[in-house]
mmCIF file of C-alpha atoms in Angstrom:
data_model
loop_
_atom_site.group_PDB
_atom_site.id
_atom_site.type_symbol
_atom_site.label_atom_id
_atom_site.label_comp_id
_atom_site.label_asym_id
_atom_site.label_seq_id
_atom_site.Cartn_x
_atom_site.Cartn_y
_atom_site.Cartn_z
ATOM 1 C CA MET A 1 8.196 -5.873 2.878
ATOM 2 C CA PRO A 2 5.255 -6.283 0.755
ATOM 3 C CA GLN A 3 4.290 -2.864 -1.027
ATOM 4 C CA VAL A 4 1.030 -1.453 -2.903
ATOM 5 C CA SER A 5 0.717 2.086 -4.267
ATOM 6 C CA LEU A 6 -2.825 4.031 -4.895
ATOM 7 C CA ASN A 7 -3.070 7.094 -6.903
ATOM 8 C CA SER A 8 -5.541 9.087 -3.971
ATOM 9 C CA PRO A 9 -7.075 12.205 -4.568
ATOM 10 C CA ALA A 10 -4.130 13.639 -2.352
ATOM 11 C CA GLY A 11 -1.192 12.301 -3.955
ATOM 12 C CA PRO A 12 0.233 8.991 -4.434
ATOM 13 C CA LEU A 13 0.466 6.287 -1.398
ATOM 14 C CA ALA A 14 2.073 3.473 -0.668
ATOM 15 C CA ILE A 15 0.747 0.773 1.701
ATOM 16 C CA ALA A 16 3.722 -1.403 3.156
ATOM 17 C CA GLU A 17 2.744 -5.063 4.872
ATOM 18 C CA GLU A 18 5.231 -7.027 7.900
ATOM 19 C CA ASP A 19 4.136 -9.980 9.439
ATOM 20 C CA GLY A 20 0.680 -9.589 8.529
ATOM 21 C CA ALA A 21 -0.038 -6.236 9.471
ATOM 22 C CA ILE A 22 -0.467 -2.888 7.608
ATOM 23 C CA VAL A 23 2.583 -1.214 9.132
ATOM 24 C CA SER A 24 2.931 2.313 7.102
ATOM 25 C CA VAL A 25 1.483 4.290 4.685
ATOM 26 C CA ASP A 26 3.275 6.735 2.771
ATOM 27 C CA TRP A 27 3.625 9.548 0.385
ATOM 28 C CA GLY A 28 4.731 8.816 -3.349
ATOM 29 C CA TRP A 29 5.336 5.300 -4.884
ATOM 30 C CA PRO A 30 7.631 2.784 -3.458
ATOM 31 C CA ALA A 31 10.565 1.171 -5.960
ATOM 32 C CA THR A 32 9.524 -2.289 -6.106
ATOM 33 C CA GLU A 33 5.179 -3.760 -5.746
ATOM 34 C CA GLN A 34 4.610 -7.122 -3.844
ATOM 35 C CA GLU A 35 0.751 -7.308 -3.473
ATOM 36 C CA THR A 36 -0.888 -9.785 -0.497
ATOM 37 C CA PRO A 37 -4.600 -10.292 0.333
ATOM 38 C CA LEU A 38 -4.268 -7.876 2.642
ATOM 39 C CA LEU A 39 -2.393 -5.194 1.694
ATOM 40 C CA VAL A 40 -5.289 -5.177 -2.120
ATOM 41 C CA ARG A 41 -7.963 -4.959 0.628
ATOM 42 C CA ALA A 42 -6.195 -1.930 2.183
ATOM 43 C CA ARG A 43 -6.021 -0.363 -0.915
ATOM 44 C CA ASP A 44 -9.969 -1.250 -1.993
ATOM 45 C CA GLN A 45 -11.153 0.349 1.302
ATOM 46 C CA LEU A 46 -8.622 3.711 0.250
ATOM 47 C CA LEU A 47 -9.998 4.015 -3.904
#
């Protein structure tokens, strides 16, 4: 499952995508990251 992370004011967040949709936003850093255009847009909107 593709995931990206970011360092937010509230702490680290991980955003995950499945089948072209955001399926989770969790606290912490994922073990691995795989960027997709959707995840990059989501991360940019949260920064």
